[in-house]
Every structure is written in C-alpha cells, then in structure tokens.
Amino acid sequence: MSLQIELEHYRKTLIVRLRGELDHHTADTVKARMEEAILRGNSDHIVLSLKELTFMDSSGLGVILGRYKQITAKGGKMVVCDVNPSVFRLFEMSGLFKILSIQDNERQALQSLEVVS
C-alpha cells in the first residue's frame, strides 16, 4: 500500500494528513514534503492527523521526530491527533508521547495551539 499526503496551511499552522502506510519506502517523501511546506508556508506549528494512517514503522517515527525538532527549533509546537490503536502503541513504546502532545481530533489539536477562531 502507498501513502497519500495532504497538506493544508491554516493560519500559521501546517496541518498534515497521512493516509496509508508510513514506512521506509515512503518516509523520505513525507520528510521532504513536510520540510518544504514548513519553510514555504511560514508555519509556526504542525498538526499531524493520523486518522487514516494504517501502518507506521521506525522510519516514520524518525520523520516525525525530525519535523518535531525542526518546528520546535523555530519556537513552535507539534500536536498529533486521530491516532489509531496500532500507531498509538508504537508512539507509546517509542516514548514520543513524552515530548509530543496528543489530541482526539484536528479541532482539539488546533484549539490546543490556540489558532482556532
């Protein structure tokens, strides 16, 4: 299965929606698209919506951690939302939830960043 990436700029926040599988085959594409969107869109924060992400391996964790470091170096925040149980478990085991905020859905994620009108 492949991966689809949907990027949306909402105010100063980049919303990234991933659909499919984030693994070593797709990680470089996600990394490049997110890096470009962060720089081009002048984004302060990232909301990572994983509602339709069916699989993720350690390569995906590396991409997410790298973008987390990129956005926090600019003083921003990253919030993850809509995480399915198998991906949630991977986040839990990796310890990413110790540094990343998690919300139930995109609206709550945006509210936690105080960018919802």
PDB file of C-alpha atoms in Angstrom:
ATOM      1  CA  MET A   1       0.000   0.000   0.000  1.00  0.00           C
ATOM      2  CA  SER A   2       1.166   3.507  -0.715  1.00  0.00           C
ATOM      3  CA  LEU A   3       0.919   6.729   1.228  1.00  0.00           C
ATOM      4  CA  GLN A   4      -1.080   9.854   0.465  1.00  0.00           C
ATOM      5  CA  ILE A   5      -0.040  13.172   1.979  1.00  0.00           C
ATOM      6  CA  GLU A   6      -2.449  16.073   2.306  1.00  0.00           C
ATOM      7  CA  LEU A   7      -1.009  19.414   3.409  1.00  0.00           C
ATOM      8  CA  GLU A   8      -3.076  22.412   4.451  1.00  0.00           C
ATOM      9  CA  HIS A   9      -1.983  25.754   5.870  1.00  0.00           C
ATOM     10  CA  TYR A  10      -4.353  27.132   8.484  1.00  0.00           C
ATOM     11  CA  ARG A  11      -3.198  30.492   9.811  1.00  0.00           C
ATOM     12  CA  LYS A  12       0.382  29.817  10.984  1.00  0.00           C
ATOM     13  CA  THR A  13      -0.192  26.067  11.352  1.00  0.00           C
ATOM     14  CA  LEU A  14       0.651  23.310   8.894  1.00  0.00           C
ATOM     15  CA  ILE A  15      -1.938  20.524   9.016  1.00  0.00           C
ATOM     16  CA  VAL A  16      -0.539  17.246   7.695  1.00  0.00           C
ATOM     17  CA  ARG A  17      -2.939  14.376   6.991  1.00  0.00           C
ATOM     18  CA  LEU A  18      -1.371  10.995   6.261  1.00  0.00           C
ATOM     19  CA  ARG A  19      -3.324   8.166   4.636  1.00  0.00           C
ATOM     20  CA  GLY A  20      -1.878   4.673   4.108  1.00  0.00           C
ATOM     21  CA  GLU A  21       1.494   3.391   5.293  1.00  0.00           C
ATOM     22  CA  LEU A  22       4.407   5.444   6.600  1.00  0.00           C
ATOM     23  CA  ASP A  23       7.450   3.190   6.327  1.00  0.00           C
ATOM     24  CA  HIS A  24      10.975   3.143   4.892  1.00  0.00           C
ATOM     25  CA  HIS A  25       9.516   3.283   1.349  1.00  0.00           C
ATOM     26  CA  THR A  26       7.553   6.495   1.963  1.00  0.00           C
ATOM     27  CA  ALA A  27       9.466   8.225   4.787  1.00  0.00           C
ATOM     28  CA  ASP A  28      11.759  10.320   2.558  1.00  0.00           C
ATOM     29  CA  THR A  29       8.805  11.681   0.587  1.00  0.00           C
ATOM     30  CA  VAL A  30       6.944  12.666   3.764  1.00  0.00           C
ATOM     31  CA  LYS A  31      10.090  14.281   5.170  1.00  0.00           C
ATOM     32  CA  ALA A  32      10.719  16.323   2.008  1.00  0.00           C
ATOM     33  CA  ARG A  33       7.084  17.422   1.586  1.00  0.00           C
ATOM     34  CA  MET A  34       6.769  18.482   5.228  1.00  0.00           C
ATOM     35  CA  GLU A  35      10.119  20.310   5.267  1.00  0.00           C
ATOM     36  CA  GLU A  36       9.197  22.196   2.106  1.00  0.00           C
ATOM     37  CA  ALA A  37       5.728  23.074   3.423  1.00  0.00           C
ATOM     38  CA  ILE A  38       7.134  24.289   6.760  1.00  0.00           C
ATOM     39  CA  LEU A  39       9.599  26.580   5.013  1.00  0.00           C
ATOM     40  CA  ARG A  40       7.333  27.744   2.187  1.00  0.00           C
ATOM     41  CA  GLY A  41       4.242  28.263   4.330  1.00  0.00           C
ATOM     42  CA  ASN A  42       5.978  30.125   7.138  1.00  0.00           C
ATOM     43  CA  SER A  43       4.412  27.702   9.625  1.00  0.00           C
ATOM     44  CA  ASP A  44       4.854  28.126  13.373  1.00  0.00           C
ATOM     45  CA  HIS A  45       3.128  24.866  14.373  1.00  0.00           C
ATOM     46  CA  ILE A  46       2.273  21.427  12.980  1.00  0.00           C
ATOM     47  CA  VAL A  47      -0.876  19.363  13.460  1.00  0.00           C
ATOM     48  CA  LEU A  48      -0.248  15.786  12.366  1.00  0.00           C
ATOM     49  CA  SER A  49      -3.524  13.987  11.664  1.00  0.00           C
ATOM     50  CA  LEU A  50      -3.092  10.215  11.516  1.00  0.00           C
ATOM     51  CA  LYS A  51      -6.760   9.247  11.225  1.00  0.00           C
ATOM     52  CA  GLU A  52      -6.200   7.176   8.076  1.00  0.00           C
ATOM     53  CA  LEU A  53      -2.624   6.060   8.712  1.00  0.00           C
ATOM     54  CA  THR A  54      -2.879   2.273   8.771  1.00  0.00           C
ATOM     55  CA  PHE A  55       0.772   1.402   9.444  1.00  0.00           C
ATOM     56  CA  MET A  56       3.951   3.071  10.630  1.00  0.00           C
ATOM     57  CA  ASP A  57       7.442   1.742  11.359  1.00  0.00           C
ATOM     58  CA  SER A  58      10.557   3.256  12.922  1.00  0.00           C
ATOM     59  CA  SER A  59      11.271   5.224   9.727  1.00  0.00           C
ATOM     60  CA  GLY A  60       8.002   7.060  10.301  1.00  0.00           C
ATOM     61  CA  LEU A  61       8.972   7.793  13.887  1.00  0.00           C
ATOM     62  CA  GLY A  62      12.221   9.275  12.602  1.00  0.00           C
ATOM     63  CA  VAL A  63      10.384  11.554  10.167  1.00  0.00           C
ATOM     64  CA  ILE A  64       8.019  12.758  12.899  1.00  0.00           C
ATOM     65  CA  LEU A  65      10.829  13.326  15.393  1.00  0.00           C
ATOM     66  CA  GLY A  66      12.836  15.223  12.784  1.00  0.00           C
ATOM     67  CA  ARG A  67       9.925  17.565  11.958  1.00  0.00           C
ATOM     68  CA  TYR A  68       9.275  17.993  15.690  1.00  0.00           C
ATOM     69  CA  LYS A  69      12.869  19.174  16.121  1.00  0.00           C
ATOM     70  CA  GLN A  70      12.573  21.422  13.060  1.00  0.00           C
ATOM     71  CA  ILE A  71       9.402  23.172  14.290  1.00  0.00           C
ATOM     72  CA  THR A  72      10.470  23.454  17.955  1.00  0.00           C
ATOM     73  CA  ALA A  73      13.789  24.997  16.874  1.00  0.00           C
ATOM     74  CA  LYS A  74      11.623  27.824  15.479  1.00  0.00           C
ATOM     75  CA  GLY A  75       9.742  28.086  18.800  1.00  0.00           C
ATOM     76  CA  GLY A  76       6.722  26.154  17.531  1.00  0.00           C
ATOM     77  CA  LYS A  77       4.779  23.109  18.668  1.00  0.00           C
ATOM     78  CA  MET A  78       3.669  19.834  17.129  1.00  0.00           C
ATOM     79  CA  VAL A  79       0.387  18.173  18.041  1.00  0.00           C
ATOM     80  CA  VAL A  80      -0.652  14.698  16.886  1.00  0.00           C
ATOM     81  CA  CYS A  81      -4.319  13.735  16.554  1.00  0.00           C
ATOM     82  CA  ASP A  82      -6.636  10.936  15.438  1.00  0.00           C
ATOM     83  CA  VAL A  83      -4.097   8.182  16.172  1.00  0.00           C
ATOM     84  CA  ASN A  84      -5.311   4.616  15.567  1.00  0.00           C
ATOM     85  CA  PRO A  85      -4.519   1.940  18.197  1.00  0.00           C
ATOM     86  CA  SER A  86      -1.566   0.242  16.433  1.00  0.00           C
ATOM     87  CA  VAL A  87       0.175   3.535  15.650  1.00  0.00           C
ATOM     88  CA  PHE A  88      -0.659   4.790  19.161  1.00  0.00           C
ATOM     89  CA  ARG A  89       1.128   1.762  20.621  1.00  0.00           C
ATOM     90  CA  LEU A  90       4.237   2.497  18.525  1.00  0.00           C
ATOM     91  CA  PHE A  91       4.215   6.112  19.757  1.00  0.00           C
ATOM     92  CA  GLU A  92       3.810   4.873  23.321  1.00  0.00           C
ATOM     93  CA  MET A  93       6.638   2.334  23.108  1.00  0.00           C
ATOM     94  CA  SER A  94       8.981   4.844  21.468  1.00  0.00           C
ATOM     95  CA  GLY A  95       8.361   7.466  24.153  1.00  0.00           C
ATOM     96  CA  LEU A  96       7.250  10.099  21.630  1.00  0.00           C
ATOM     97  CA  PHE A  97       4.225  10.972  23.761  1.00  0.00           C
ATOM     98  CA  LYS A  98       6.632  12.280  26.393  1.00  0.00           C
ATOM     99  CA  ILE A  99       7.506  15.143  24.040  1.00  0.00           C
ATOM    100  CA  LEU A 100       4.516  15.332  21.670  1.00  0.00           C
ATOM    101  CA  SER A 101       1.047  16.477  22.602  1.00  0.00           C
ATOM    102  CA  ILE A 102      -1.839  14.240  21.500  1.00  0.00           C
ATOM    103  CA  GLN A 103      -5.439  15.281  20.895  1.00  0.00           C
ATOM    104  CA  ASP A 104      -8.536  13.360  19.808  1.00  0.00           C
ATOM    105  CA  ASN A 105      -9.161  15.322  16.602  1.00  0.00           C
ATOM    106  CA  GLU A 106      -7.957  18.207  14.440  1.00  0.00           C
ATOM    107  CA  ARG A 107     -10.232  20.782  16.045  1.00  0.00           C
ATOM    108  CA  GLN A 108      -8.930  19.983  19.535  1.00  0.00           C
ATOM    109  CA  ALA A 109      -5.362  19.997  18.203  1.00  0.00           C
ATOM    110  CA  LEU A 110      -5.869  23.480  16.723  1.00  0.00           C
ATOM    111  CA  GLN A 111      -7.537  24.662  19.926  1.00  0.00           C
ATOM    112  CA  SER A 112      -4.583  23.410  21.965  1.00  0.00           C
ATOM    113  CA  LEU A 113      -2.375  25.611  19.774  1.00  0.00           C
ATOM    114  CA  GLU A 114      -4.852  28.484  20.179  1.00  0.00           C
ATOM    115  CA  VAL A 115      -5.206  29.014  16.423  1.00  0.00           C
ATOM    116  CA  VAL A 116      -8.960  28.372  16.134  1.00  0.00           C
ATOM    117  CA  SER A 117     -11.133  31.432  15.739  1.00  0.00           C
TER     118      SER A 117
END
